[in-house]
């Protein structure tokens, strides 16, 4: 596996976390299945050039910025895409 492939997987994970997305919501945005996202993120399938174009459109980040690594890509996100709680959602649990 190339360093570029690993970097892209880490970048996608960082973008998903920053946007509060699950594999399922990303899959809907990319018009693929959750299973395909899972395989790509585990390195069992490669992200294609078409996938990269769709990731770029989905996150509103130009392809070169998407390929510069997770920190750079997350910094390029529109503030409107950043989740209120990065990495998840808050729940109120009453006791």
Backbone as CSV, one residue per row, in Angstrom:
resi,resn,N_x,N_y,N_z,CA_x,CA_y,CA_z,C_x,C_y,C_z
1,UNK,0.845,-1.171,0.000,0.000,0.000,0.000,0.893,1.238,0.000
2,UNK,0.538,2.203,-0.829,1.374,3.398,-0.945,1.080,4.379,0.178
3,UNK,2.027,5.260,0.382,1.860,6.305,1.381,0.700,7.217,1.003
4,UNK,0.513,7.470,-0.297,-0.585,8.325,-0.761,-1.932,7.715,-0.399
5,UNK,-2.068,6.406,-0.582,-3.330,5.732,-0.239,-3.597,5.837,1.258
6,UNK,-2.578,5.613,2.052,-2.727,5.694,3.512,-3.100,7.117,3.919
7,UNK,-2.425,8.109,3.335,-2.721,9.509,3.646,-4.158,9.851,3.292
8,UNK,-4.636,9.373,2.148,-6.017,9.660,1.755,-7.000,9.031,2.737
9,UNK,-6.750,7.806,3.166,-7.640,7.152,4.139,-7.694,7.946,5.445
10,UNK,-6.526,8.396,5.913,-6.472,9.184,7.142,-7.187,10.527,6.938
11,UNK,-7.013,11.125,5.777,-7.667,12.393,5.471,-9.178,12.239,5.454
12,UNK,-9.672,11.180,4.818,-11.117,10.942,4.781,-11.645,10.748,6.200
13,UNK,-10.925,9.997,7.011,-11.354,9.792,8.400,-11.398,11.125,9.154
14,UNK,-10.412,11.983,8.947,-10.374,13.286,9.620,-11.530,14.174,9.157
15,UNK,-11.821,14.141,7.858,-12.930,14.938,7.333,-14.268,14.435,7.873
16,UNK,-14.418,13.121,7.921,-15.651,12.549,8.471,-15.823,12.988,9.923
17,UNK,-14.765,12.905,10.685,-14.818,13.283,12.112,-15.152,14.764,12.257
18,UNK,-14.481,15.613,11.483,-14.706,17.058,11.576,-16.136,17.440,11.193
19,UNK,-16.709,16.690,10.266,-18.069,16.985,9.800,-19.137,16.215,10.564
20,UNK,-18.716,15.346,11.474,-19.667,14.548,12.237,-20.378,13.503,11.395
21,UNK,-19.691,13.014,10.362,-20.279,12.033,9.456,-19.933,10.606,9.858
22,UNK,-20.839,9.710,9.523,-20.581,8.280,9.643,-20.226,7.758,8.263
23,UNK,-19.799,6.511,8.203,-19.557,5.895,6.896,-20.842,5.870,6.079
24,UNK,-21.957,5.692,6.745,-23.245,5.645,6.035,-23.573,6.989,5.412
25,UNK,-23.393,8.090,6.153,-23.712,9.393,5.579,-22.731,9.766,4.468
26,UNK,-21.466,9.392,4.627,-20.505,9.639,3.547,-20.881,8.837,2.315
27,UNK,-21.255,7.584,2.511,-21.643,6.729,1.381,-22.806,7.338,0.601
28,UNK,-23.796,7.858,1.315,-24.937,8.499,0.643,-24.442,9.677,-0.188
29,UNK,-23.566,10.484,0.388,-23.025,11.639,-0.326,-22.213,11.277,-1.553
30,UNK,-21.579,10.120,-1.526,-20.734,9.687,-2.649,-21.466,8.751,-3.607
31,UNK,-22.695,8.377,-3.260,-23.502,7.461,-4.078,-22.858,6.077,-4.195
32,UNK,-22.319,5.625,-3.059,-21.802,4.264,-2.968,-22.385,3.654,-1.697
33,UNK,-22.062,2.405,-1.431,-22.607,1.764,-0.235,-21.691,1.995,0.965
34,UNK,-22.263,1.814,2.151,-21.464,1.920,3.370,-20.367,0.865,3.361
35,UNK,-20.671,-0.314,2.850,-19.676,-1.376,2.766,-18.495,-0.982,1.891
36,UNK,-18.771,-0.266,0.806,-17.678,0.186,-0.059,-16.807,1.212,0.669
37,UNK,-17.436,2.130,1.393,-16.659,3.098,2.173,-15.802,2.352,3.192
38,UNK,-16.382,1.389,3.878,-15.654,0.624,4.883,-14.440,-0.082,4.281
39,UNK,-14.630,-0.751,3.146,-13.512,-1.450,2.500,-12.416,-0.475,2.070
40,UNK,-12.810,0.678,1.544,-11.824,1.673,1.124,-11.069,2.216,2.336
41,UNK,-11.779,2.453,3.437,-11.142,2.999,4.632,-10.259,1.972,5.346
42,UNK,-10.543,0.704,5.177,-9.687,-0.345,5.768,-8.524,-0.721,4.853
43,UNK,-8.493,-0.179,3.650,-7.425,-0.491,2.709,-7.647,-1.763,1.928
44,UNK,-8.856,-2.320,2.007,-9.174,-3.537,1.258,-9.609,-3.228,-0.170
45,UNK,-9.898,-1.969,-0.442,-10.219,-1.484,-1.788,-9.621,-0.088,-1.881
46,UNK,-9.248,0.296,-3.073,-8.616,1.601,-3.262,-9.661,2.666,-3.608
47,UNK,-9.399,3.888,-3.167,-10.191,5.025,-3.622,-9.782,5.280,-5.067
48,UNK,-10.744,5.323,-5.982,-10.455,5.576,-7.396,-10.356,7.082,-7.647
49,UNK,-9.903,7.445,-8.831,-9.858,8.864,-9.183,-11.266,9.458,-9.186
50,UNK,-12.241,8.682,-9.640,-13.631,9.135,-9.598,-14.091,9.356,-8.169
51,UNK,-13.696,8.453,-7.263,-14.025,8.609,-5.843,-13.422,9.905,-5.296
52,UNK,-12.188,10.184,-5.675,-11.513,11.384,-5.190,-12.231,12.631,-5.693
53,UNK,-12.679,12.604,-6.945,-13.461,13.733,-7.467,-14.749,13.910,-6.672
54,UNK,-15.423,12.794,-6.336,-16.662,12.870,-5.557,-16.391,13.332,-4.122
55,UNK,-15.283,12.876,-3.527,-14.906,13.360,-2.194,-14.676,14.868,-2.229
56,UNK,-13.990,15.325,-3.254,-13.721,16.747,-3.415,-15.026,17.543,-3.488
57,UNK,-15.966,17.077,-4.292,-17.256,17.758,-4.416,-18.051,17.676,-3.115
58,UNK,-18.040,16.519,-2.494,-18.801,16.308,-1.261,-18.349,17.252,-0.148
59,UNK,-17.053,17.396,0.005,-16.523,18.233,1.073,-16.274,19.678,0.644
60,UNK,-16.399,19.965,-0.654,-16.170,21.325,-1.137,-14.718,21.740,-1.051
61,UNK,-13.846,20.762,-1.253,-12.401,20.994,-1.172,-11.786,20.604,-2.515
62,UNK,-10.978,21.470,-3.135,-10.316,21.090,-4.381,-9.466,19.824,-4.191
63,UNK,-9.364,19.022,-5.235,-8.614,17.765,-5.161,-7.194,17.966,-4.621
64,UNK,-6.425,18.943,-5.106,-5.062,19.086,-4.560,-5.050,19.296,-3.040
65,UNK,-6.020,20.061,-2.524,-6.086,20.274,-1.077,-6.481,18.999,-0.353
66,UNK,-7.332,18.212,-0.978,-7.756,16.936,-0.393,-6.575,15.980,-0.264
67,UNK,-5.626,16.082,-1.172,-4.489,15.165,-1.200,-3.279,15.657,-0.398
68,UNK,-3.419,16.807,0.269,-2.299,17.369,1.048,-2.255,16.887,2.485
69,UNK,-3.143,15.990,2.847,-3.120,15.448,4.196,-4.281,15.941,5.039
70,UNK,-4.495,15.268,6.169,-5.686,15.530,6.973,-5.756,16.938,7.558
71,UNK,-4.683,17.442,8.100,-4.732,18.769,8.723,-5.068,19.829,7.691
72,UNK,-4.396,19.786,6.563,-4.628,20.760,5.495,-6.060,20.661,4.986
73,UNK,-6.530,19.455,4.729,-7.874,19.266,4.186,-8.944,19.774,5.151
74,UNK,-8.813,19.446,6.426,-9.801,19.897,7.416,-9.800,21.421,7.510
75,UNK,-8.634,22.040,7.401,-8.561,23.506,7.443,-9.251,24.140,6.243
76,UNK,-9.386,23.413,5.151,-10.019,23.932,3.942,-11.536,23.774,3.950
77,UNK,-12.078,23.046,4.932,-13.531,22.885,5.016,-14.205,24.227,5.265
78,UNK,-15.367,24.394,4.686,-16.187,25.553,5.006,-16.585,25.462,6.474
79,UNK,-16.597,26.572,7.191,-17.042,26.534,8.594,-18.457,25.954,8.740
80,UNK,-19.248,26.047,7.698,-20.603,25.500,7.745,-20.611,23.976,7.771
81,UNK,-19.521,23.352,7.349,-19.430,21.879,7.326,-18.937,21.295,8.641
82,UNK,-18.304,22.104,9.472,-17.730,21.601,10.723,-18.863,21.295,11.702
83,UNK,-18.810,20.117,12.283,-19.829,19.704,13.246,-19.730,20.537,14.517
84,UNK,-20.883,20.746,15.161,-20.906,21.482,16.422,-20.054,20.774,17.464
85,UNK,-20.082,19.446,17.448,-19.258,18.627,18.328,-18.424,17.738,17.418
86,UNK,-17.160,18.075,17.256,-16.301,17.325,16.345,-16.152,15.895,16.840
87,UNK,-16.407,14.960,15.933,-16.221,13.552,16.256,-17.443,12.861,16.798
88,UNK,-18.536,13.539,16.893,-19.718,12.865,17.394,-20.848,13.821,17.686
89,UNK,-21.778,13.348,18.405,-22.913,14.174,18.776,-23.109,14.094,20.275
90,UNK,-23.799,15.074,20.802,-24.064,15.080,22.219,-25.448,14.507,22.492
91,UNK,-25.548,13.774,23.561,-26.839,13.268,23.999,-27.064,13.688,25.425
92,UNK,-28.295,13.974,25.729,-28.656,14.289,27.107,-29.235,13.033,27.713
93,UNK,-28.628,12.583,28.782,-29.094,11.371,29.458,-29.705,11.798,30.792
94,UNK,-30.961,11.532,30.930,-31.606,11.891,32.189,-31.555,10.703,33.129
95,UNK,-31.317,10.994,34.385,-31.257,9.924,35.405,-32.239,10.183,36.519
